[in-house]
Coordinates of C-alpha atoms in Angstrom, one line a residue:
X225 CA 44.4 5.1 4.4
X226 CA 47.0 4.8 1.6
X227 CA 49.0 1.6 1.8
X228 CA 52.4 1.4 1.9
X229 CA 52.7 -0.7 -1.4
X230 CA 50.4 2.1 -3.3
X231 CA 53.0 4.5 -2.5
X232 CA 55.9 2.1 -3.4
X233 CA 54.1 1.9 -7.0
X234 CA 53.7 6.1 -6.8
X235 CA 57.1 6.2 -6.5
X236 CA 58.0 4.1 -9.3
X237 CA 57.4 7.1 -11.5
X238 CA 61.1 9.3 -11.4
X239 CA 58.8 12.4 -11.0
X240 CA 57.8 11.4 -7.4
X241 CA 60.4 9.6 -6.1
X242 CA 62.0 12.9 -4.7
X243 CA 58.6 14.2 -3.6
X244 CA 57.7 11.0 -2.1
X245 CA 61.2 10.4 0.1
X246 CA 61.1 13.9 1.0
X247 CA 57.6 13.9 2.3
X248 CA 57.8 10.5 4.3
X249 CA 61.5 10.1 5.6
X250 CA 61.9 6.7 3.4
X251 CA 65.2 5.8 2.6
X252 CA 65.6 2.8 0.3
X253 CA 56.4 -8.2 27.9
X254 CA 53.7 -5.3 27.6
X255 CA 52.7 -7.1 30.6
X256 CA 49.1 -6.6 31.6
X257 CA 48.5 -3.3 29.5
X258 CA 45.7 -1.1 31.0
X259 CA 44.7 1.1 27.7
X260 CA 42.1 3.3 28.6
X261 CA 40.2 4.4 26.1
X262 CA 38.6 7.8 26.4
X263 CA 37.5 8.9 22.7
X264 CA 39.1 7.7 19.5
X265 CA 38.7 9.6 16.6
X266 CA 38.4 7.6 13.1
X267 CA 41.0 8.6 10.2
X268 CA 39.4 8.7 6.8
X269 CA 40.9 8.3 3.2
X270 CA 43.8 10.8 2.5
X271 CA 42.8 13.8 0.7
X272 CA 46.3 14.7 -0.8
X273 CA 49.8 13.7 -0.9
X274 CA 50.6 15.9 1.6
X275 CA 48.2 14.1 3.6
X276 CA 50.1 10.6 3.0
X277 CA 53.3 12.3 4.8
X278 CA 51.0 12.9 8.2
X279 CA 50.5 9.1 9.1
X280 CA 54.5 8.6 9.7
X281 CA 56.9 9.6 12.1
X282 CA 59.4 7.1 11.7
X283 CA 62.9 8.5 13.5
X284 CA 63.6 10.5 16.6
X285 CA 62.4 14.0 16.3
X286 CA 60.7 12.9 12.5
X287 CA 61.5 13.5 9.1
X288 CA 64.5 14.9 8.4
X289 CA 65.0 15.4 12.8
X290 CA 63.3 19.1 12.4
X291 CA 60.9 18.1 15.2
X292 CA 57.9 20.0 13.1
X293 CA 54.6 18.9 11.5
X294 CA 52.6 21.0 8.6
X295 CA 49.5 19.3 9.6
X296 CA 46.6 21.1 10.7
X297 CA 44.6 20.6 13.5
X298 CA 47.0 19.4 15.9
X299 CA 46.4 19.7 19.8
X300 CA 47.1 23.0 21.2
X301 CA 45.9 22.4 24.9
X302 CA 45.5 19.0 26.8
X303 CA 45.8 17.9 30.5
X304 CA 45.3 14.1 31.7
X305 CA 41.8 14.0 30.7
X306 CA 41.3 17.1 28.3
X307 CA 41.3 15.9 24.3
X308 CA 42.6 12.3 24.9
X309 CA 41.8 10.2 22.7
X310 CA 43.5 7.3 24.8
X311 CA 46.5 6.5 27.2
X312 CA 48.5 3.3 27.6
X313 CA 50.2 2.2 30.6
X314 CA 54.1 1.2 29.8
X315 CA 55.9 -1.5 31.4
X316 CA 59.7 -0.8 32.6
X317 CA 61.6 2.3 31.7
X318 CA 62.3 4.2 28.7
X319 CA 63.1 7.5 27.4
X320 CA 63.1 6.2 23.4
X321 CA 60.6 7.9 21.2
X322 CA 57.6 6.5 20.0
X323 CA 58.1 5.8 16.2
X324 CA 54.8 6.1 13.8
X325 CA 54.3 4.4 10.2
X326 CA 50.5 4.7 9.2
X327 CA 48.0 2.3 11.6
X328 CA 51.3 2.0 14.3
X329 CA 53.3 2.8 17.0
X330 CA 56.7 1.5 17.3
X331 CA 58.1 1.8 21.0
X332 CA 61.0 0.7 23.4
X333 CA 61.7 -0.4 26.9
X334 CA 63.6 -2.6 29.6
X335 CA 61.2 -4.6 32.3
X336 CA 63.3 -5.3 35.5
X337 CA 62.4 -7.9 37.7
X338 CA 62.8 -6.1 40.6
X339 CA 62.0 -2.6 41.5
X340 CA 63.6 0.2 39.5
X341 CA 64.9 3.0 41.3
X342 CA 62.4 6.0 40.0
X343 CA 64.0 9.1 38.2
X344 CA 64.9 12.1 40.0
X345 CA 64.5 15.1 37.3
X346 CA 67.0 18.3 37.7
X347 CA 70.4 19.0 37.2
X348 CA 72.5 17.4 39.8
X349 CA 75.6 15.1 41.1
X350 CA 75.4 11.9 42.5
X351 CA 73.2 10.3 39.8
X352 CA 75.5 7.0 39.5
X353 CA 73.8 4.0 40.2
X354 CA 76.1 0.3 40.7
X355 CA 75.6 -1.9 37.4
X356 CA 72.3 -3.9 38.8
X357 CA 72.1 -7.9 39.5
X358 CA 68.0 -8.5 38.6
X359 CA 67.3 -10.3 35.7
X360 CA 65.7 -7.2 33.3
X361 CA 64.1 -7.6 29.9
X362 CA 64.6 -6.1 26.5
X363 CA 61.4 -5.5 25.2
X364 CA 60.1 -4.0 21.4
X365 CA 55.7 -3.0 21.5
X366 CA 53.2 -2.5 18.5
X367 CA 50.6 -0.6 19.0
X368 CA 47.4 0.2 17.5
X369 CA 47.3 4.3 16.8
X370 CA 43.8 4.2 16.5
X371 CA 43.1 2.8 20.2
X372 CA 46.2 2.2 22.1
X373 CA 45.9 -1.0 21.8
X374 CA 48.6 -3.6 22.2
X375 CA 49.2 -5.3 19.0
X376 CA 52.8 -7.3 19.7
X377 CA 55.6 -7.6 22.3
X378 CA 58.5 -9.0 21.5
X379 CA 61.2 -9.6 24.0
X380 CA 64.7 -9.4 22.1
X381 CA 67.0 -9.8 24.9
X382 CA 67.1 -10.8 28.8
X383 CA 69.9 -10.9 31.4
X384 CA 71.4 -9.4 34.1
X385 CA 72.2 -6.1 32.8
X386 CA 76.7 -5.6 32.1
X387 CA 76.4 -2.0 32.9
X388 CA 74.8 0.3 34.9
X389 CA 73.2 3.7 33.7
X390 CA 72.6 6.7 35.4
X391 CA 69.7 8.1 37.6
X392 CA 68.0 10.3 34.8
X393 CA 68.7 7.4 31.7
X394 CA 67.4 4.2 30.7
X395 CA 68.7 1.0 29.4
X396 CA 66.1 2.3 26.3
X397 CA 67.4 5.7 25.8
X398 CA 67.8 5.2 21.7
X399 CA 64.9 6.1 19.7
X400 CA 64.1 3.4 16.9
X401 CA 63.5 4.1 13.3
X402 CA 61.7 2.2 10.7
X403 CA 61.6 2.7 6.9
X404 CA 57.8 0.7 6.6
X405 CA 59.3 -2.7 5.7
X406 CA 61.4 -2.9 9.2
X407 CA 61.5 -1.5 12.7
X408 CA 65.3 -1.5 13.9
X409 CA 66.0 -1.5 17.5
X410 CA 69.1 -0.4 19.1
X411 CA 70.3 -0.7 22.6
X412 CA 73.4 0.6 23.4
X413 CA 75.6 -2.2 25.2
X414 CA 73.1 -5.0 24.1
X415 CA 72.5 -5.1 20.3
X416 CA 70.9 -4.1 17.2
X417 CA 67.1 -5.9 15.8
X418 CA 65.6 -5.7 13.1
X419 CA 61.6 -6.7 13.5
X420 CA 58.9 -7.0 11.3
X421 CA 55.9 -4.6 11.2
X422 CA 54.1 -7.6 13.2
X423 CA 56.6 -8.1 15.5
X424 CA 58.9 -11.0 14.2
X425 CA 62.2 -10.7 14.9
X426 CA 64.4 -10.9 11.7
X427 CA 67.8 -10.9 12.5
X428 CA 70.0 -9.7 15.3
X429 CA 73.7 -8.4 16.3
X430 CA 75.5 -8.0 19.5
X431 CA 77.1 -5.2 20.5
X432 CA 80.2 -5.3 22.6
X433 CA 80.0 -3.8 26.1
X434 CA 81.8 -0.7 26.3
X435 CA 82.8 2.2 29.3
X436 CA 80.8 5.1 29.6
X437 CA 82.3 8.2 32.1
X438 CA 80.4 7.9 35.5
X439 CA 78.5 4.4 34.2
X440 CA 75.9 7.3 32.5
X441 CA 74.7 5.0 29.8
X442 CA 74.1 5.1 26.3
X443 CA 71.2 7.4 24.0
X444 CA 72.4 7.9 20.5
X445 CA 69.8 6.3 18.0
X446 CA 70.6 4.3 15.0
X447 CA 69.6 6.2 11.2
X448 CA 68.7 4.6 8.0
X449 CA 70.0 5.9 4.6
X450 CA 69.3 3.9 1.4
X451 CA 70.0 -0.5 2.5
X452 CA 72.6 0.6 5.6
X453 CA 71.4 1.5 9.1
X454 CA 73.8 3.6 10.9
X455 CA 75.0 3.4 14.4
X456 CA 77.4 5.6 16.6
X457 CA 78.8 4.1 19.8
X458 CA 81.0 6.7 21.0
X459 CA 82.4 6.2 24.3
X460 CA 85.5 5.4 26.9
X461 CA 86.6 2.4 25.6
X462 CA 86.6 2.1 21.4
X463 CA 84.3 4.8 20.0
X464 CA 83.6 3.7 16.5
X465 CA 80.9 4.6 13.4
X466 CA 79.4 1.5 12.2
X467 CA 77.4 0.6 8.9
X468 CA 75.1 -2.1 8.5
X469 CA 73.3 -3.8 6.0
X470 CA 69.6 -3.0 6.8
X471 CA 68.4 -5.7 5.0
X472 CA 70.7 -8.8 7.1
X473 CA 72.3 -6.7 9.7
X474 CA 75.6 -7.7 8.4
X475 CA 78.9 -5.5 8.7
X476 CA 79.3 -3.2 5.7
X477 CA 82.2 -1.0 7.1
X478 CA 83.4 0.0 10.4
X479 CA 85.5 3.3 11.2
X480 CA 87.3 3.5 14.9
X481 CA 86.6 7.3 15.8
X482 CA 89.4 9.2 18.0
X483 CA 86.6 10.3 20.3
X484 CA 85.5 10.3 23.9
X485 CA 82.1 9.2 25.0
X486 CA 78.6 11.4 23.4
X487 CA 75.1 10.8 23.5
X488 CA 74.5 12.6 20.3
X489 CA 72.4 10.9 17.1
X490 CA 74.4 11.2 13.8
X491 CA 72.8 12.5 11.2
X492 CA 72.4 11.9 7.0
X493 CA 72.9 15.3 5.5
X494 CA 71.6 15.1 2.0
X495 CA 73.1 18.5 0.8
X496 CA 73.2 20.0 -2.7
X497 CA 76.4 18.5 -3.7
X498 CA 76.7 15.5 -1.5
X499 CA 75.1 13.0 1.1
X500 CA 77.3 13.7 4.1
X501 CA 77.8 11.2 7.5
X502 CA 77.3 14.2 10.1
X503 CA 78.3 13.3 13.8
X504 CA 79.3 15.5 16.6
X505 CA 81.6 14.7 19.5
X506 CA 83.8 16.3 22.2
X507 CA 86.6 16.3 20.4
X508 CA 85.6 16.9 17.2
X509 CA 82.9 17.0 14.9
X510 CA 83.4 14.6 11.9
X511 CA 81.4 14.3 8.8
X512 CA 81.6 11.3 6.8
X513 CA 81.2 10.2 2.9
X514 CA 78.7 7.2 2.5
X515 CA 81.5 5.0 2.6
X516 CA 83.2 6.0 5.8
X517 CA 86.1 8.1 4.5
X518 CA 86.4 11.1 6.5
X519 CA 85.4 14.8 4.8
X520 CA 85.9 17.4 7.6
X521 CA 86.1 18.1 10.8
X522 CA 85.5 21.1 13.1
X523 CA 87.1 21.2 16.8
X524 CA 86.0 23.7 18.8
X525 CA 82.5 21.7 21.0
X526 CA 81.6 21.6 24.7
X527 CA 83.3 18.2 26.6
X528 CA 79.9 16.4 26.7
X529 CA 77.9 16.5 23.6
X530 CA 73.7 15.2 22.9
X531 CA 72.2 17.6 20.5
X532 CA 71.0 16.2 17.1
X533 CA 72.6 17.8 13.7
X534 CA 69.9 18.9 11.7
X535 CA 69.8 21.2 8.0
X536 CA 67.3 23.6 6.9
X537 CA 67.8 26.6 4.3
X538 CA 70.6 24.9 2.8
X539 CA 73.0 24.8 6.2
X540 CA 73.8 22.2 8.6
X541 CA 73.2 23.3 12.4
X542 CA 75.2 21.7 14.9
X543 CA 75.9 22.5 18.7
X544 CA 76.5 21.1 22.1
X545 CA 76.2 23.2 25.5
X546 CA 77.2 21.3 28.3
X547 CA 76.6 23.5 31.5
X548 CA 79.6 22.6 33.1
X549 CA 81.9 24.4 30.2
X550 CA 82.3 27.8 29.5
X551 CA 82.2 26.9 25.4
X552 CA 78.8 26.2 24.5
X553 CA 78.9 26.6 20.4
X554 CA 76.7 26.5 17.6
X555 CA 77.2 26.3 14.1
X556 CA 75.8 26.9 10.3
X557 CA 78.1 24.9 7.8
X558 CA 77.8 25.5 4.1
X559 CA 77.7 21.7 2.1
X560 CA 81.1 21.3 0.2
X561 CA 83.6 21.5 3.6
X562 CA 86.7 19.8 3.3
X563 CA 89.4 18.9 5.9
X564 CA 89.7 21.0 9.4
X565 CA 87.5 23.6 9.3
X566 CA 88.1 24.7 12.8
X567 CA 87.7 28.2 13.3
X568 CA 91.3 30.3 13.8
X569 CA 92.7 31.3 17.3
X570 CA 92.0 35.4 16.0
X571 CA 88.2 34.7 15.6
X572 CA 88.4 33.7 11.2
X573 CA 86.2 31.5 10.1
X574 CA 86.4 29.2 7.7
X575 CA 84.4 30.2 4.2
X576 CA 82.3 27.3 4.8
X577 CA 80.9 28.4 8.1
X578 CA 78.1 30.3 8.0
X579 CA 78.1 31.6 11.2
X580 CA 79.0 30.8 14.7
X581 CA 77.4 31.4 18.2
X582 CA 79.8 31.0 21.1
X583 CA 76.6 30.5 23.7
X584 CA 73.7 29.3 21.9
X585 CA 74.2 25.6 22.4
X586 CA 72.2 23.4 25.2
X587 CA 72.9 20.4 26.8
X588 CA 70.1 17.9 26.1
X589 CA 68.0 19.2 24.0
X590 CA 68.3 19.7 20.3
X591 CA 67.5 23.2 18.6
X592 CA 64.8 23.7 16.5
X593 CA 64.2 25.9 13.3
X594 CA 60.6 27.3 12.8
X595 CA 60.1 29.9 10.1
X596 CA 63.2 31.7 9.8
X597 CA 64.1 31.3 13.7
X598 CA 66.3 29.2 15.3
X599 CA 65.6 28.7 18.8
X600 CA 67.2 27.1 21.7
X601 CA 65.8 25.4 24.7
X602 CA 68.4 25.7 27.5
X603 CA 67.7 22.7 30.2
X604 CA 67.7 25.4 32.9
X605 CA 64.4 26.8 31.4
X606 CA 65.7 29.6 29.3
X607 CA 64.6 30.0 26.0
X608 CA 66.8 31.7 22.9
X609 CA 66.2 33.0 19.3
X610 CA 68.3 33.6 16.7
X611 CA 67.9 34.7 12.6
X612 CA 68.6 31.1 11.2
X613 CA 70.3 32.2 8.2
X614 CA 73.0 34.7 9.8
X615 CA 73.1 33.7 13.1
X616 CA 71.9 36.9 14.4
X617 CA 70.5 37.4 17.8
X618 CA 67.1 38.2 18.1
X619 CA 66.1 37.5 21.3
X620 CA 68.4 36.9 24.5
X621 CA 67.6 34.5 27.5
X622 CA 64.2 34.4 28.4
X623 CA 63.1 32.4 31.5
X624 CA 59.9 30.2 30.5
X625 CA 59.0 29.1 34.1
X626 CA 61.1 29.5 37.3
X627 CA 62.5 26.1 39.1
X628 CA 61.6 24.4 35.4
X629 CA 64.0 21.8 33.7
X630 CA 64.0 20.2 30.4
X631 CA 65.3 17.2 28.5
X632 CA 62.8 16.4 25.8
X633 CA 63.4 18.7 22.6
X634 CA 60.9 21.2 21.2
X635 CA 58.8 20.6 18.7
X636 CA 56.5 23.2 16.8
X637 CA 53.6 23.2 14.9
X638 CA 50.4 26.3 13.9
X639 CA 53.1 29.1 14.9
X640 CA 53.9 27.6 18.1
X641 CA 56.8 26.2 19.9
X642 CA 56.3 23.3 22.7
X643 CA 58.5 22.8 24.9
X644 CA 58.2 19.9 27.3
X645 CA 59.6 20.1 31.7
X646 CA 60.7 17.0 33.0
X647 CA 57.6 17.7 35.3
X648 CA 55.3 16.9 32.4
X649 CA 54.7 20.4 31.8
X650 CA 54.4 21.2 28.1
X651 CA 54.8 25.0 27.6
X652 CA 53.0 26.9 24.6
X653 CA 55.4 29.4 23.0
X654 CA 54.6 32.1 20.4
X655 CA 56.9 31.3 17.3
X656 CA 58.3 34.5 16.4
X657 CA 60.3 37.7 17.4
X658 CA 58.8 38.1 20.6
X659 CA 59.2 35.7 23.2
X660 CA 55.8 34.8 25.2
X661 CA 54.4 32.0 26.6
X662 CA 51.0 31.1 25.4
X663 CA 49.6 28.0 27.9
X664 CA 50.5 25.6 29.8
X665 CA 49.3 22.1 29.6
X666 CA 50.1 19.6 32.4
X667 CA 50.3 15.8 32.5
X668 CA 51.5 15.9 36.6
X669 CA 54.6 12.8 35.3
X670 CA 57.9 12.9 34.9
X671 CA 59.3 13.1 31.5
X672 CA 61.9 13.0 29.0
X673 CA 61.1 11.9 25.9
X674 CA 60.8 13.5 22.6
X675 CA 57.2 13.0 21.6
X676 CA 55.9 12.1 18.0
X677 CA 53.7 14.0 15.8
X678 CA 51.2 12.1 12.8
X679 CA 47.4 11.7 12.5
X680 CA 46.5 14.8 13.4
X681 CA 48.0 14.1 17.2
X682 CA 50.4 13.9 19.6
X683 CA 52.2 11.5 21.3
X684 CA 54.1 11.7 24.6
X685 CA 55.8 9.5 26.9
X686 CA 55.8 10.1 30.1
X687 CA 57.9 7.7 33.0
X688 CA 54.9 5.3 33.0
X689 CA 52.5 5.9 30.5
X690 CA 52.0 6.9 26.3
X691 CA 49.4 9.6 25.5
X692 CA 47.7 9.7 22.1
X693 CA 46.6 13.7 22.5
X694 CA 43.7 14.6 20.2
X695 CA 41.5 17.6 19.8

C-alpha cells in the first residue's frame, strides 16, 4: 500500500498537488470487542493513482461530501452473513460515521454506565428524554480495516452527561474527519480532540454547554481546510462559527451567527473564483470568506435544517425540508454571490442562482448527484430526481418501500443508488431516468449512520455493530 509520506513527496511536485488534494480530500473503552472474522480479503500494491484515492474516506459522506466512490468492484448485495469480510461489535451509542485513511478506521461513541434507552426509528413526537445522571464515557476507536480488529481506545472525556439528547440521536452524532497526520473528534456540548493515528491524545478544547429546542442534541461535524478545523455550533443559546488551529486547537477567529439551532455540517466550497465558508441555517444561509467575514446570504429555508451543502458541475446545492413546513427548498448557487441573495417576493431570482426547487428538500438526509441527476431521499421513503444543472424535474415522488423511513444519506456507486431504512434495509436503485428498485439487502438492525466507502468495501454502522461488506 502507498504510504502516506510517499504521497506527501508526490505532492511536492506543483503538477500533483491539485491532482493529489483532489483525489484524497487532504487539506494542508471498546470494552470486550467480539470481532468476528468471516473472510478477509488481502489489499495488494496500488496499481494507479486513482487507486491511492480508494484507501481514504476521511469526512462524513467522503471527499468532497458527494457520498460516491469510482472504485470498482464494490458490494452490490450483502445480508448478515453474505460477502462479510468481518463485523465488530460497538460499545455505547453512536450515529458518527466511520472515517477511513489507508490500513484504518476512525470511529466514535459514548459508553453509559447504565442502560441506554434503545432507539425507536420513525417519525414521531415525544422523543425527549430528561438530561441522564450515569456516569457515561466519551470514547474515540482504531481499527484495523483489514480484520476488524481493535487497534486503540481512547477515552477523551467522562461524566455525567450536562444535557440530554433525543430518542433517535446520540451523544456521538458528529462524524470525525482526519487529514492522515490527525483524527479530530468533535462532540457537541463536550469538546473538540485532536488524536494521533495511534490513538494519543494531542490536545483538547471544551466546548461550552449550550440549549438545543426539545433537549434534541447536537450532529453537525467539524471540517478541515488547509491548518484550521472548522466547527458550527448553531443552537438556542449563542450560535456561533468557530475556527481553529488544527495543528494546537487554539482559537483563530470566532463569528457569533444570528441563528437558531441546526444540525447541518458546513461545508468548504472551493469554487473557481474563491474558497467559500458554506453553512445553512433556519434563518438564513450564510457563506463565509476564510477569515470569517460574511459574503452572502439567502433566506428563504425550512425552520429546522440537517442537510450537508455539497458542489458538483460548478454549483453549490443546498436544501433543508423539514416535514413539518410547507417550504422545503433547494438551491443551485453560481460561485461569485455577494450580499442577500434571497429570492424576490414575485418569484425573481437572483443571477447567481441557478435554479430553485420549492419541494425538493428532505429532512435528514443529504441529496446526492450521480451522473447528471440529482436525487433526493425523502425520510418518509420517497425518492426524487431532478436534471442537476437546471433543476428540472425528471422524476416525481416515487415510493421505495411502504412503512420505510430513512436517516442515513445515499450513497452511489456502478450506476446505482443505496439508500439505507432505519430498519437496516439498504435499497438498490437504478441511477438514471427511471426510477426502479434493483435489490434489497438486509442487516435486520436499526440504523442511522452514513456508511463509508474505500478498499473496495463498505462500511455500515448499525445501533450495535460495524460491517466491513466485501464481495
Amino acid at each position: 500500500m502507498a504510504s502516506r509520506s510517499s504521497w506527501l513527496i508526490l505532492a511536492r511536485s506543483q503538477s500533483w498537488c491539485i491532482l493529489y488534494a483532489r483525489l484524497t480530500g487532504f487539506r494542508g473503552g471498546f470494552m470486550n470487542v467480539r470481532v468476528v472474522l468471516l473472510s478477509v480479503g488481502v489489499v495488494g500494491l496500488l496499481g494507479s493513482i486513482a487507486a491511492a484515492a480508494d484507501d481514504r474516506w476521511p469526512q462524513f459522506r467522503g471527499p468532497g461530501n458527494l457520498g460516491v466512490s469510482e472504485e470498482s468492484g464494490l458490494p452490490e448485495s450483502w445480508s448478515t452473513t453474505e460477502n462479510v469480510a468481518w463485523v465488530a461489535d460497538i460499545p455505547g451509542l453512536g450515529w458518527s460515521s466511520p472515517i477511513v485513511w489507508e490500513d484504518r478506521l476512525f470511529l466514535t461513541s459514548v459508553v453509559s454506565t447504565g442502560v441506554a434507552e434503545a432507539p425507536v426509528l420513525g417519525l414521531y413526537i415525544g422523543g425527549e428524554r430528561p438530561t441522564p445522571t450515569e456516569e457515561h464515557r466519551w470514547m474515540v476507536y482504531g481499527i484495523d480495516v483489514a480484520t476488524g480488529t481493535l487497534l486503540w481506545e481512547t477515552e477523551v472525556h467522562r461524566g455525567v452527561p450536562e444535557t440530554s439528547h433525543h430518542l433517535k440521536n446520540t451523544f456521538a452524532s458528529e462524524t470525525p474527519v482526519t487529514d492522515g497526520e490527525q483524527v479530530y473528534a468533535y462532540f457537541g456540548n463536550v469538546g473538540v480532540f485532536s488524536l494521533s493515528l495511534d490513538g494519543d491524545l494531542l490536545w483538547s478544547r471544551r466546548i461550552e454547554v449550550s440549549d438545543m429546542p426539545g433537549g434534541w442534541g447536537t450532529a453537525a461535524s467539524p471540517v478541515l481546510s488547509g491548518d484550521r478545523l472548522y466547527i458550527v455550533n448553531d443552537n438556542d443559546s449563542q450560535s456561533y462559527m468557530l475556527a481553529l488551529s488544527k495543528e494546537t486547537g487554539n482559537e483563530i477567529w470566532r463569528v457569533d451567527r444570528d441563528e437558531g439551532a441546526n444540525w447541518s455540517t458546513p461545508y468548504v466550497w472551493e469554487n473557481d473564483l474563491r474558497t467559500e465558508l458554506v453553512t445553512t441555517g433556519t434563518d438564513k444561509v450564510r457563506s463565509y470568506d476564510l477569515d470569517g467575514n460574511l459574503l452572502w446570504e439567502l433566506t428563504g429555508m425550512s425552520t429546522v435544517t440537517a442537510p450537508t451543502p455539497f458542489s458538483q458541475f460548478g454549483l453549490l446545492y443546498i436544501s433543508s425540508g423539514y416535514i413539518g413546513d410547507s417550504k422545503r427548498p433547494a438551491f443551485a448557487i453560481r460561485p461569485g454571490a455577494r450580499g442577500d441573495i434571497t429570492p424576490a417576493a414575485d418569484g425573481r431570482l437572483d443571477a447567481s442562482i441557478a435554479w430553485f426547487q420549492p419541494q425538493a428538500g428532505s429532512y435528514n438526509t443529504s441529496p446526492i448527484i450521480y451522473g447528471n441527476y440529482y436525487y433526493t431521499l425523502l425520510d418518509r421513503g420517497y425518492f426524487t430526481c431532478h436534471d442537476a444543472r437546471t433543476g428540472e424535474e425528471v422524476y416525481g415522488k416515487q415510493r421505495i418501500h411502504v412503512g420505510a423511513a430513512f436517516s442515513s444519506s445515499p450513497w452511489a456507486y456502478s450506476g446505482k443508488i443505496f439508500v439505507l431504512s432505519e430498519e437496516g434495509d439498504t435499497y438498490v436503485i437504478k441511477a438514471g431516468p427511471e426510477f426502479e428498485v434493483l435489490d434489497t439487502n438486509s442487516l435486520d438492525e436499526y440504523s442511522m449512520a452514513t456508511p463509508a466507502i474505500a478498499h473496495g468495501s463498505l462500511f455500515i454502522r448499525t445501533v450495535s455493530k460495524l460491517y466491513r461488506i466485501s464481495d
